[in-house]
PDB file of C-alpha atoms in Angstrom:
ATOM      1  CA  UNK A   9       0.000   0.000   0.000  1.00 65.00           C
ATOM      2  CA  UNK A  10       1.478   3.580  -0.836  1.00 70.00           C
ATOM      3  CA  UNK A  11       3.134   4.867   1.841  1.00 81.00           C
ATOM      4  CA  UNK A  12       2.437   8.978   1.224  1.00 91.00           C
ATOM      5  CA  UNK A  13       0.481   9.888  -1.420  1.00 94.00           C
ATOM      6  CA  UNK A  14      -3.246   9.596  -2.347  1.00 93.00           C
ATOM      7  CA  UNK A  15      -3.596   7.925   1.616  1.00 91.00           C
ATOM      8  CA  UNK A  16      -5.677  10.087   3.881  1.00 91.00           C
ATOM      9  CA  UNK A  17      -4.572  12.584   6.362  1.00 88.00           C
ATOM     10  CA  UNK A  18      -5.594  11.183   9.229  1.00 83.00           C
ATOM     11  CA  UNK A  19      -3.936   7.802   9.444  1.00 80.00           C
ATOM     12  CA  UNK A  20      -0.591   9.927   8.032  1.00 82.00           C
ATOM     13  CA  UNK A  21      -0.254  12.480  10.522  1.00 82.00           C
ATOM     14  CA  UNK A  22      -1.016  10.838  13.884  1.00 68.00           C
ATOM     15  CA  UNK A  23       1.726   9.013  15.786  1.00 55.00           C
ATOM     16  CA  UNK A  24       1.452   6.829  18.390  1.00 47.00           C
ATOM     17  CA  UNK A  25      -1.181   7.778  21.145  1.00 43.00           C
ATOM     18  CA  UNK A  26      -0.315  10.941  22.730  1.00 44.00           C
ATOM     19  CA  UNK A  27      -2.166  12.915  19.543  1.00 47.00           C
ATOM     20  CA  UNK A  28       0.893  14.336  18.892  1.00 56.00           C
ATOM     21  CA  UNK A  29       0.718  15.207  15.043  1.00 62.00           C
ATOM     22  CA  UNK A  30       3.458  15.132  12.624  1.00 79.00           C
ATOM     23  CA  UNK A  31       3.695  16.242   8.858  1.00 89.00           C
ATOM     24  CA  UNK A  32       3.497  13.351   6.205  1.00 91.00           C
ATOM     25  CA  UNK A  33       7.055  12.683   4.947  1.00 92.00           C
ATOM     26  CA  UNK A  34       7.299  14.170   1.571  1.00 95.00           C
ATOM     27  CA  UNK A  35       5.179  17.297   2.943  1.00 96.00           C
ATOM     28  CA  UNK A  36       7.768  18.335   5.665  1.00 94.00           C
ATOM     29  CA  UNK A  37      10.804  17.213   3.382  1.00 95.00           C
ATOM     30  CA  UNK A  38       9.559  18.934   0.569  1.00 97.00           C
ATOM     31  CA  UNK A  39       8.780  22.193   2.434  1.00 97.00           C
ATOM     32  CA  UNK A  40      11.989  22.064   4.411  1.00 97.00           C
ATOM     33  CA  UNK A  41      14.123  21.604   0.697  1.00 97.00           C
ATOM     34  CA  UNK A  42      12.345  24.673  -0.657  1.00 97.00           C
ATOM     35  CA  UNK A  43      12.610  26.964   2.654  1.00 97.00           C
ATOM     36  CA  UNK A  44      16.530  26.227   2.056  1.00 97.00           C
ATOM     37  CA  UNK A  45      17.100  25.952  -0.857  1.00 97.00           C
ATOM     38  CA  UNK A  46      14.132  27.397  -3.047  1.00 95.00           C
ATOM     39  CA  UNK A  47      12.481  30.614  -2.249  1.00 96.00           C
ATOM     40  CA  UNK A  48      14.862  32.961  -4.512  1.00 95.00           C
ATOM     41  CA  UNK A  49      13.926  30.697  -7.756  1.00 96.00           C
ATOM     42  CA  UNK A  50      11.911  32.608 -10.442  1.00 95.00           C
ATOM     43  CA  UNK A  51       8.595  31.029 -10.821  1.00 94.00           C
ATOM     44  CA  UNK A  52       8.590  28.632  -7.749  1.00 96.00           C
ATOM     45  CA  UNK A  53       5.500  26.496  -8.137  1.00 96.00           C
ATOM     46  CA  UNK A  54       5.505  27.157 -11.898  1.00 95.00           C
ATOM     47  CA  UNK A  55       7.853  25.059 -13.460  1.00 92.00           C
ATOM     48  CA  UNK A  56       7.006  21.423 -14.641  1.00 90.00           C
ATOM     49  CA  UNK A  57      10.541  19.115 -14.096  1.00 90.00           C
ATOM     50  CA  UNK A  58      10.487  16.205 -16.270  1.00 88.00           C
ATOM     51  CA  UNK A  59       7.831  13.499 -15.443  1.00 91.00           C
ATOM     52  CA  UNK A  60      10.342  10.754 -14.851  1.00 93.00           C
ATOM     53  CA  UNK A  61      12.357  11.935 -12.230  1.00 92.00           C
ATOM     54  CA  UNK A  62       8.686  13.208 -10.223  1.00 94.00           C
ATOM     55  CA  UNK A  63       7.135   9.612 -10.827  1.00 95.00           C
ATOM     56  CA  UNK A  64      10.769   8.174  -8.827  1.00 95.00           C
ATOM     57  CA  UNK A  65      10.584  10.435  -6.117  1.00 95.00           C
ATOM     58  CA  UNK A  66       6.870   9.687  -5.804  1.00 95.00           C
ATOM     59  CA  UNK A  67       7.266   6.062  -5.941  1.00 95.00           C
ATOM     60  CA  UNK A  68      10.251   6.360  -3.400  1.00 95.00           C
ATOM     61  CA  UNK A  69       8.024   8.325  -1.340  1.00 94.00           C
ATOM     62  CA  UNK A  70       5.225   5.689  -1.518  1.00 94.00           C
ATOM     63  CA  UNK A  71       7.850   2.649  -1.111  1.00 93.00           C
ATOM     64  CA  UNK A  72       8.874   4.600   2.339  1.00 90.00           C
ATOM     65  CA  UNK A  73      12.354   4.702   0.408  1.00 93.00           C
ATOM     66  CA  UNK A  74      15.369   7.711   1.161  1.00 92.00           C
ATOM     67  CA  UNK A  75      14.279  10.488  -1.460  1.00 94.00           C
ATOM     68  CA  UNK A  76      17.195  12.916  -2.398  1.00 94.00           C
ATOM     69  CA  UNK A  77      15.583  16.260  -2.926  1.00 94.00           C
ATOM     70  CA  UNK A  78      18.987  17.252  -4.237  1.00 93.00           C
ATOM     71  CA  UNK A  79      18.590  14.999  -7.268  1.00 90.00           C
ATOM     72  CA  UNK A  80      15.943  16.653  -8.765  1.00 91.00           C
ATOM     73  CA  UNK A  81      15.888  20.141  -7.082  1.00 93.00           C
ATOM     74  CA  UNK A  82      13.727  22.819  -6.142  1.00 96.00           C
ATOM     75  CA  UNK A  83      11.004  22.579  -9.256  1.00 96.00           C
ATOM     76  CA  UNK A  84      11.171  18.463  -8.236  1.00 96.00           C
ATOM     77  CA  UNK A  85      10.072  19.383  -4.657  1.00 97.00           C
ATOM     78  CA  UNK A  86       7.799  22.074  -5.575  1.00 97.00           C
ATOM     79  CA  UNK A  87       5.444  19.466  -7.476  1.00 97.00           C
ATOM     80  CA  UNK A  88       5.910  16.982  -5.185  1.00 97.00           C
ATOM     81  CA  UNK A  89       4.361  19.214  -2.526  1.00 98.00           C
ATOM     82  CA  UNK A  90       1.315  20.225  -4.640  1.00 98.00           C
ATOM     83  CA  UNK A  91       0.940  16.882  -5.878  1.00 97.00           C
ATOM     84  CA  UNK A  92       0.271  15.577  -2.111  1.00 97.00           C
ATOM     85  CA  UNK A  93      -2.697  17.914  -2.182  1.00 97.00           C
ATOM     86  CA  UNK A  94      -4.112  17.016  -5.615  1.00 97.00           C
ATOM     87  CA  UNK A  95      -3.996  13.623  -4.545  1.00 95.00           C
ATOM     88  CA  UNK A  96      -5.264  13.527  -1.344  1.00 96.00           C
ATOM     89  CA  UNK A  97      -8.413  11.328  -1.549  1.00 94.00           C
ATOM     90  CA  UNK A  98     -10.149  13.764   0.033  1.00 94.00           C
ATOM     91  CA  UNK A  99      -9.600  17.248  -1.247  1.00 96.00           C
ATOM     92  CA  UNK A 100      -8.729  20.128   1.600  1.00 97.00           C
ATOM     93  CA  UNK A 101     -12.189  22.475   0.209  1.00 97.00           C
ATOM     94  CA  UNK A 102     -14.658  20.322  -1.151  1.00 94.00           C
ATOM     95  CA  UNK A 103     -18.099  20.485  -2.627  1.00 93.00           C
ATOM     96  CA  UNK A 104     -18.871  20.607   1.058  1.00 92.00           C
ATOM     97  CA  UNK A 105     -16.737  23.944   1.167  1.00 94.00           C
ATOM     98  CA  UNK A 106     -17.949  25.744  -1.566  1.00 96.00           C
ATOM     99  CA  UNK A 107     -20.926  27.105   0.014  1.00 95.00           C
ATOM    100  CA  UNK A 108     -18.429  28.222   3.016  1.00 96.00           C
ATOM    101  CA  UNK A 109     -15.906  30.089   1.043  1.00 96.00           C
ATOM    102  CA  UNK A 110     -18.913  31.516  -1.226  1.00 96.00           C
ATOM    103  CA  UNK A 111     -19.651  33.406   1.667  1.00 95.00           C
ATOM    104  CA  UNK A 112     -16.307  34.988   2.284  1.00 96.00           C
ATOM    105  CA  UNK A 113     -16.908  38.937   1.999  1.00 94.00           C
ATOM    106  CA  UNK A 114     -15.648  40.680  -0.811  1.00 92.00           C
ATOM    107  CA  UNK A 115     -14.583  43.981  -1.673  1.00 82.00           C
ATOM    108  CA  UNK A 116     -16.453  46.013  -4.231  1.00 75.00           C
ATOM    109  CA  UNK A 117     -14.175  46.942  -7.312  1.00 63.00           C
ATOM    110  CA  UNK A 118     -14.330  50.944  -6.330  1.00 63.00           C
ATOM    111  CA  UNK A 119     -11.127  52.990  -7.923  1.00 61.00           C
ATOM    112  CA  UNK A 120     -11.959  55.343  -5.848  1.00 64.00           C
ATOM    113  CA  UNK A 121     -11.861  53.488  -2.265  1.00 64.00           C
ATOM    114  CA  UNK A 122      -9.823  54.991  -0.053  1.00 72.00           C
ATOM    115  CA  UNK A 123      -6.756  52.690   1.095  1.00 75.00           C
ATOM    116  CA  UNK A 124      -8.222  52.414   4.548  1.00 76.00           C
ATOM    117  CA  UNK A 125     -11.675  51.061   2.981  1.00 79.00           C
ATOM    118  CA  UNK A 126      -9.491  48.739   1.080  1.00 79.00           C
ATOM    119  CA  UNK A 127      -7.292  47.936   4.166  1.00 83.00           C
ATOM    120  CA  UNK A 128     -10.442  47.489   6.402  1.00 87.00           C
ATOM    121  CA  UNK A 129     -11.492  45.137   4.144  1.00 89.00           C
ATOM    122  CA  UNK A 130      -8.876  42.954   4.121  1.00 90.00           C
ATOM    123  CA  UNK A 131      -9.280  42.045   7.977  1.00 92.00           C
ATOM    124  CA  UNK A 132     -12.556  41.340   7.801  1.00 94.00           C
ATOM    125  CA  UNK A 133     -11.745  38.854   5.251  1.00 95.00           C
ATOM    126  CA  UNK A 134      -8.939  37.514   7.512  1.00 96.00           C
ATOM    127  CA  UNK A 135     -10.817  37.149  10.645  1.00 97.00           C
ATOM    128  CA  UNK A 136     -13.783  35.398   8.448  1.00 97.00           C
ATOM    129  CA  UNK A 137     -11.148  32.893   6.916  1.00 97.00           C
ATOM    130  CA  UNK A 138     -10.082  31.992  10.875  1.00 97.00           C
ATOM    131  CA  UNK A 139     -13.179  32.171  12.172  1.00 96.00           C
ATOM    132  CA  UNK A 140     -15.411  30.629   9.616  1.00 97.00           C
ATOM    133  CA  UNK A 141     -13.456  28.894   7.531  1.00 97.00           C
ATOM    134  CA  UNK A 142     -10.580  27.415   9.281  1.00 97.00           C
ATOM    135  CA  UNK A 143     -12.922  25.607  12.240  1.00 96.00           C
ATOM    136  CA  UNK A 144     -14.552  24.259   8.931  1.00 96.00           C
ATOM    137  CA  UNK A 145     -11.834  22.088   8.561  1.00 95.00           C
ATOM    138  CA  UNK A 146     -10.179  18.795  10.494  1.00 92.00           C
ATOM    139  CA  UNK A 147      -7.698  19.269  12.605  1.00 90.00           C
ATOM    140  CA  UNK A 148      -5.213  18.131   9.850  1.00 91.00           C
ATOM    141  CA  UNK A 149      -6.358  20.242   7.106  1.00 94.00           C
ATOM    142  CA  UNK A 150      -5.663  23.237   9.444  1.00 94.00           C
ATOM    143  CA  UNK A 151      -2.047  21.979  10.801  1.00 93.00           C
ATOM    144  CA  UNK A 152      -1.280  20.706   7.275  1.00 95.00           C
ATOM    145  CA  UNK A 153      -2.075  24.472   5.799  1.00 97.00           C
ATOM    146  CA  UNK A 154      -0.784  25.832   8.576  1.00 97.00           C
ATOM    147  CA  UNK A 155       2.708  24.640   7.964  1.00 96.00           C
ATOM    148  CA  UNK A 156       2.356  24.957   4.014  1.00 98.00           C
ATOM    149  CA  UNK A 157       1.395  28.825   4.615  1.00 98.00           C
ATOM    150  CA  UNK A 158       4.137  29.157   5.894  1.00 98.00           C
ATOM    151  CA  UNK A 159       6.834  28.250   3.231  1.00 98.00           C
ATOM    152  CA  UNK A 160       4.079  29.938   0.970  1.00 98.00           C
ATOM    153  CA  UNK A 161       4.637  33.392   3.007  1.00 98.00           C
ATOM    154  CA  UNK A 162       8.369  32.956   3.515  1.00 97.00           C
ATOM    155  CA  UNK A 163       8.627  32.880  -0.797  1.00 97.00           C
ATOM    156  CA  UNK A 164       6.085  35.667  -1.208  1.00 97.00           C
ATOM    157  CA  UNK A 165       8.495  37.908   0.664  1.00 97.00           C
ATOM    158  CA  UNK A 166      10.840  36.833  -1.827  1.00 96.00           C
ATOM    159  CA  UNK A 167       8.556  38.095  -4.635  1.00 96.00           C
ATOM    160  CA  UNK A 168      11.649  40.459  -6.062  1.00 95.00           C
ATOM    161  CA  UNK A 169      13.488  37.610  -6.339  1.00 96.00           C
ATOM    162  CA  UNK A 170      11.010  34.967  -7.139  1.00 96.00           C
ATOM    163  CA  UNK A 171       8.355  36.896  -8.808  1.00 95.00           C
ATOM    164  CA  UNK A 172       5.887  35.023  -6.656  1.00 97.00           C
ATOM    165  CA  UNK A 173       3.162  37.356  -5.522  1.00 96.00           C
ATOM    166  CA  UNK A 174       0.797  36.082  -2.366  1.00 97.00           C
ATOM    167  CA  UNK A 175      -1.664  36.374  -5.276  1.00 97.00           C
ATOM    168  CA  UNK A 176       0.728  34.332  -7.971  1.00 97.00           C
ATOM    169  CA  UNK A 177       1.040  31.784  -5.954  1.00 97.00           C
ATOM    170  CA  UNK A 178      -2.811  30.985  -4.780  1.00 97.00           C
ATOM    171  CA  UNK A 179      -3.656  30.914  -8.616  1.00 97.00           C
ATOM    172  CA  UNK A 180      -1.163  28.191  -9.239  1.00 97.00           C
ATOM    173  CA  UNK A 181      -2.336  26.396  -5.326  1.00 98.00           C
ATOM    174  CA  UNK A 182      -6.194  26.451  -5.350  1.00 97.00           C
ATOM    175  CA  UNK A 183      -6.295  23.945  -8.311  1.00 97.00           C
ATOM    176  CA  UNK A 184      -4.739  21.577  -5.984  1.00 97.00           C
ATOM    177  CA  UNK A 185      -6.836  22.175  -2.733  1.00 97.00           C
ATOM    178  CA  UNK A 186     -10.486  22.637  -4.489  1.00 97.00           C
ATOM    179  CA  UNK A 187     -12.136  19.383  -5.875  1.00 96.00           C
ATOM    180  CA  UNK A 188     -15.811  18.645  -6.230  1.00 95.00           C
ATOM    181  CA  UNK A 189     -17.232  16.765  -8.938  1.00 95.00           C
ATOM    182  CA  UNK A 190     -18.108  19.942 -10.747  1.00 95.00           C
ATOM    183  CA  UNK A 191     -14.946  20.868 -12.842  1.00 95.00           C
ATOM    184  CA  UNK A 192     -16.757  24.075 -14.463  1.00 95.00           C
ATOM    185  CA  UNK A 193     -17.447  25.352  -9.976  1.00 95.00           C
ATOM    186  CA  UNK A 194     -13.473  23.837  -9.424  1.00 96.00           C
ATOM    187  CA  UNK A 195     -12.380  26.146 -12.110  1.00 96.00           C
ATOM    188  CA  UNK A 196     -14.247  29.226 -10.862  1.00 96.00           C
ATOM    189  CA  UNK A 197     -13.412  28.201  -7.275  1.00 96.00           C
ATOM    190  CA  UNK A 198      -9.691  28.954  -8.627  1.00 96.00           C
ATOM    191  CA  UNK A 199      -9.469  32.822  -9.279  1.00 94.00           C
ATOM    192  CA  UNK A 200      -8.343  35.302  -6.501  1.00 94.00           C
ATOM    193  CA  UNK A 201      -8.052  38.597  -5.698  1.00 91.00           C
ATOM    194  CA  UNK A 202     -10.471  41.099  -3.391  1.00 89.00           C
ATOM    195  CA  UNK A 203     -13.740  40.872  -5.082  1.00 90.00           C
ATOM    196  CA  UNK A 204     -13.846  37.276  -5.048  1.00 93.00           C
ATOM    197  CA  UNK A 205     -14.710  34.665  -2.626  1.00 95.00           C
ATOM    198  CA  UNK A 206     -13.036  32.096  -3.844  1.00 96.00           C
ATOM    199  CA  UNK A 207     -10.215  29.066  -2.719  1.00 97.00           C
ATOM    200  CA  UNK A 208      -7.963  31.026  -4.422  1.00 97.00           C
ATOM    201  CA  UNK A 209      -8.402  34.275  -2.267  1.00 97.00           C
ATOM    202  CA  UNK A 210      -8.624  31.791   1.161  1.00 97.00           C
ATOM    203  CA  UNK A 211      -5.188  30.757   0.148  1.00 98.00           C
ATOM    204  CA  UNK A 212      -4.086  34.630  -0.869  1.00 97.00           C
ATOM    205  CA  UNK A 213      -5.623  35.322   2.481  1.00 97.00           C
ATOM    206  CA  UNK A 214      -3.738  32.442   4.295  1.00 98.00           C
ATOM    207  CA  UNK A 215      -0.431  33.473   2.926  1.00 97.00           C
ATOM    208  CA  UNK A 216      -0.594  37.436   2.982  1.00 96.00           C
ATOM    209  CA  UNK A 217      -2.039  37.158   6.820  1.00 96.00           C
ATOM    210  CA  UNK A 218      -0.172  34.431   8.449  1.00 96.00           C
ATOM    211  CA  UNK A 219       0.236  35.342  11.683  1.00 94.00           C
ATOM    212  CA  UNK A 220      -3.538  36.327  12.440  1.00 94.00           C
ATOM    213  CA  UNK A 221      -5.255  33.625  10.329  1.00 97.00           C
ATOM    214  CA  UNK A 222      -3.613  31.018  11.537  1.00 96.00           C
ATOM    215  CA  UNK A 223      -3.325  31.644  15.594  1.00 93.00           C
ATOM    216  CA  UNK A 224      -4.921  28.973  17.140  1.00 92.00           C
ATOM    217  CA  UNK A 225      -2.695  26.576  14.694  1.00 92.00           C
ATOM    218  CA  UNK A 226       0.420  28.477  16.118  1.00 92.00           C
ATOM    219  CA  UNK A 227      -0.371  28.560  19.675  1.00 89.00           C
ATOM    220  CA  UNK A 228      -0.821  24.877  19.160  1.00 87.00           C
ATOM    221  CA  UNK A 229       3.032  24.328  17.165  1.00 89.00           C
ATOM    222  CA  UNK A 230       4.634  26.549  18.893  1.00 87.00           C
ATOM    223  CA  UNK A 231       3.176  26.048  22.118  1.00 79.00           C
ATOM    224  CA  UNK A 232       4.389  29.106  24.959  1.00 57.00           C
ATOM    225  CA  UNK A 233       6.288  31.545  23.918  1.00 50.00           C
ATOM    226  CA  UNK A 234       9.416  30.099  25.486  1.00 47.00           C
ATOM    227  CA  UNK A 235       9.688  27.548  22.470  1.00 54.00           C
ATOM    228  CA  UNK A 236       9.234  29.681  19.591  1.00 58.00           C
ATOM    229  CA  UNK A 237      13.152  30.311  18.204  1.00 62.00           C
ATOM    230  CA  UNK A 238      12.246  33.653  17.115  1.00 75.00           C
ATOM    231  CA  UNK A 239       9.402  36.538  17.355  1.00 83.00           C
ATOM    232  CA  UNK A 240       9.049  36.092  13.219  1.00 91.00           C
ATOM    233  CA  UNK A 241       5.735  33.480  13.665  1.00 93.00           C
ATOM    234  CA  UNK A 242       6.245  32.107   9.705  1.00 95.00           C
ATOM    235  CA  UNK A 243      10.049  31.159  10.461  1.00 95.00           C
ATOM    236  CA  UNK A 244       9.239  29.628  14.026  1.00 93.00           C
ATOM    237  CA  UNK A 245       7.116  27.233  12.119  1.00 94.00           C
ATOM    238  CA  UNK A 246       9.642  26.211   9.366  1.00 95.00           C
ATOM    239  CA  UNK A 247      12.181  25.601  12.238  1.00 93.00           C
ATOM    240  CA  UNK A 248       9.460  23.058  13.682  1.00 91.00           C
ATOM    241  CA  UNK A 249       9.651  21.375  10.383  1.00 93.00           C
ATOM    242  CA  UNK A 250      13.687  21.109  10.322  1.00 92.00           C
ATOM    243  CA  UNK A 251      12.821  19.858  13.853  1.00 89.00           C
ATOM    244  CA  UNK A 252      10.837  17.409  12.378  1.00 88.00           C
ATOM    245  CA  UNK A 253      13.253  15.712  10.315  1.00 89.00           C
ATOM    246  CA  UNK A 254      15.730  15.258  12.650  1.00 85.00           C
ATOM    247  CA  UNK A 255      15.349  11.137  14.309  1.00 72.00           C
ATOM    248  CA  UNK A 256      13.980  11.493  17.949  1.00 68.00           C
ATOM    249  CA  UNK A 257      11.076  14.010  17.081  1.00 70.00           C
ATOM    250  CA  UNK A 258       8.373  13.688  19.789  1.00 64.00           C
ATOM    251  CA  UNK A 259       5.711  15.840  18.711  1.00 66.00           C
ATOM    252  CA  UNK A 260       4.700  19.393  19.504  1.00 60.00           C
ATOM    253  CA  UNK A 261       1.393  18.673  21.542  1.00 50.00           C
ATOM    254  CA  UNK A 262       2.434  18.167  25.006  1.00 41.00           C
ATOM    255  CA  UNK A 263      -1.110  19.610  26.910  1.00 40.00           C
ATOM    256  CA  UNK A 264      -3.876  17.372  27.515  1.00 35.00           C
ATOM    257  CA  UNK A 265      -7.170  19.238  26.611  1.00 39.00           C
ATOM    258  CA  UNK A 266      -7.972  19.251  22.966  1.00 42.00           C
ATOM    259  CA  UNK A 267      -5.021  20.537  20.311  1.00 47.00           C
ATOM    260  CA  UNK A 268      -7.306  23.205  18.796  1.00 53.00           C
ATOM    261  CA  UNK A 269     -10.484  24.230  20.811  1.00 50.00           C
ATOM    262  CA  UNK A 270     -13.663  24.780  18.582  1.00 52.00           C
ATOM    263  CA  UNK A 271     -13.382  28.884  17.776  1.00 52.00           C
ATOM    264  CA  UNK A 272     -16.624  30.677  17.463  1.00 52.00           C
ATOM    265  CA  UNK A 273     -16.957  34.322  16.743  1.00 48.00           C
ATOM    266  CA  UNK A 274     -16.752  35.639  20.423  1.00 45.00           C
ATOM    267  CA  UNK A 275     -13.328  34.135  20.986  1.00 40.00           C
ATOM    268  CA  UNK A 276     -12.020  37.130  22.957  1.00 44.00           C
ATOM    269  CA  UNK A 277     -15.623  36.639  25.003  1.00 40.00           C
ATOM    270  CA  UNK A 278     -14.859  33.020  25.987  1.00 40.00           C
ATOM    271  CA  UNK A 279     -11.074  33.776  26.730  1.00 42.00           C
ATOM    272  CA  UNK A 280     -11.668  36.573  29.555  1.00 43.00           C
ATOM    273  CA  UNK A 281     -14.507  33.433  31.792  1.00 43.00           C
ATOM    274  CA  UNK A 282     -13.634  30.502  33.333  1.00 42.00           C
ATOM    275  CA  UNK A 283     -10.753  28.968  32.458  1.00 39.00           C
TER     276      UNK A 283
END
């Protein structure tokens, strides 16, 4: 049986009983290669390598065989990583999403907004994507995304170099993480941008606003402050994936009560009562 891809998420990213989750094995290679060795290369994401040298990686990967990332570099990795999405057998948004991320408020295309309108708008679209759409998901999903995000944001800071726009890069991701059985709603599901409420602008979203999007998914990977290794939230995360690689991992959920508690919209509410 495959070992990595097209196996669901759950039975990949448990380990052992203390519900401490870990990242499937090409996802946290992968993502550690690129945070190394990739975010400076023009069109990251982009670039189709050769077919043969993917289709050995990915049978290495499924045959829980060494993969050298090295071999077939950063456009080898790149694929690799969105190809564990496309193949997951079931897709992160879903038919089941649609109606969800439908709902996701857009901006009206005004030239004449004023930049604070426009600014305004964009965290009200955050909080809805961590509020709403985020709790949506399993617990994977959100620690998987989490920890993709995050090499996503690290090479949109790069754009000079890379050319890879927060935008750029959730056109070429949301064919990967939207699948229903209506390819003609997948497609549309795929734009991004303000006005539309769409996979594509969750991911645009997910990337441009990291730190607020995703911050029940850090406090649960980076646990107290003590063990973050830095202030910058997106690089504490890739340093939990180099953690992850290294033999004698353990996990990063160490608490008892549930990972992620269910957020509704009066978070800051249920934070100041009982604890």
């Amino acid at each position: 049986a495959p070992m990595a891809f097209g196996v669901p998420l759950e039975g990949l990213m448990t380990r052992g009983s203390n519900s401490s989750a870990i990242l499937p094995r090409p996802v946290r290679e992968c993502i550690a290669y690129l945070r190394h060795n990739g975010v400076a290369t023009e069109g990251l994401f982009r670039r189709s390598p050769p077919s043969t040298v993917l289709r050995a990686a990915k049978d290495a990967y499924n045959g829980d065989q060494p993969v050298d990332l090295e071999l077939g570099g950063v456009h080898v990795a790149a694929v690799l990583l969105k190809l564990f999405f496309r193949e997951l057998p079931e897709p992160i948004f879903s038919s089941h999403s649609y109606a969800t991320v439908r709902a996701l408020p857009v901006a009206t295309i005004d030239g004449n907004a004023a930049a604070d309108v426009a600014k305004q708008m964009d965290s009200v679209r955050a909080r809805y994507v961590e509020e709403v759409i985020l709790p949506s998901l399993s617990r994977e999903c959100r620690l998987l995304l989490c920890f993709t995000c995050a090499l996503l944001a690290i090479v949109a800071r790069n754009e000079e170099a890379n050319r890879m726009t927060a935008f750029n890069l959730a056109i070429v991701w949301a064919p990967n993480l939207a699948r229903s059985a209506n390819p003609v709603a997948d497609v549309a599901m795929c734009s991004a941008g303000p006005a539309a409420a769409t996979v594509g602008s969750v991911i645009q979203i997910m990337v441009a606003c990291f730190d607020s999007v995703f911050a029940a998914e850090l406090a649960t990977i980076l646990g107290g402050s003590g063990k973050a290794t830095t202030d910058d939230r997106v690089v504490a995360v890739l340093d939990v994936v180099d953690h992850m690689n290294e033999d004698g991992w353990i996990g990063f959920v160490e608490s008892t009560p549930p990972a992620l508690p269910p957020r509704s919209v009066s978070t800051d509410k249920a934070e100041s009562g009982s604890d």
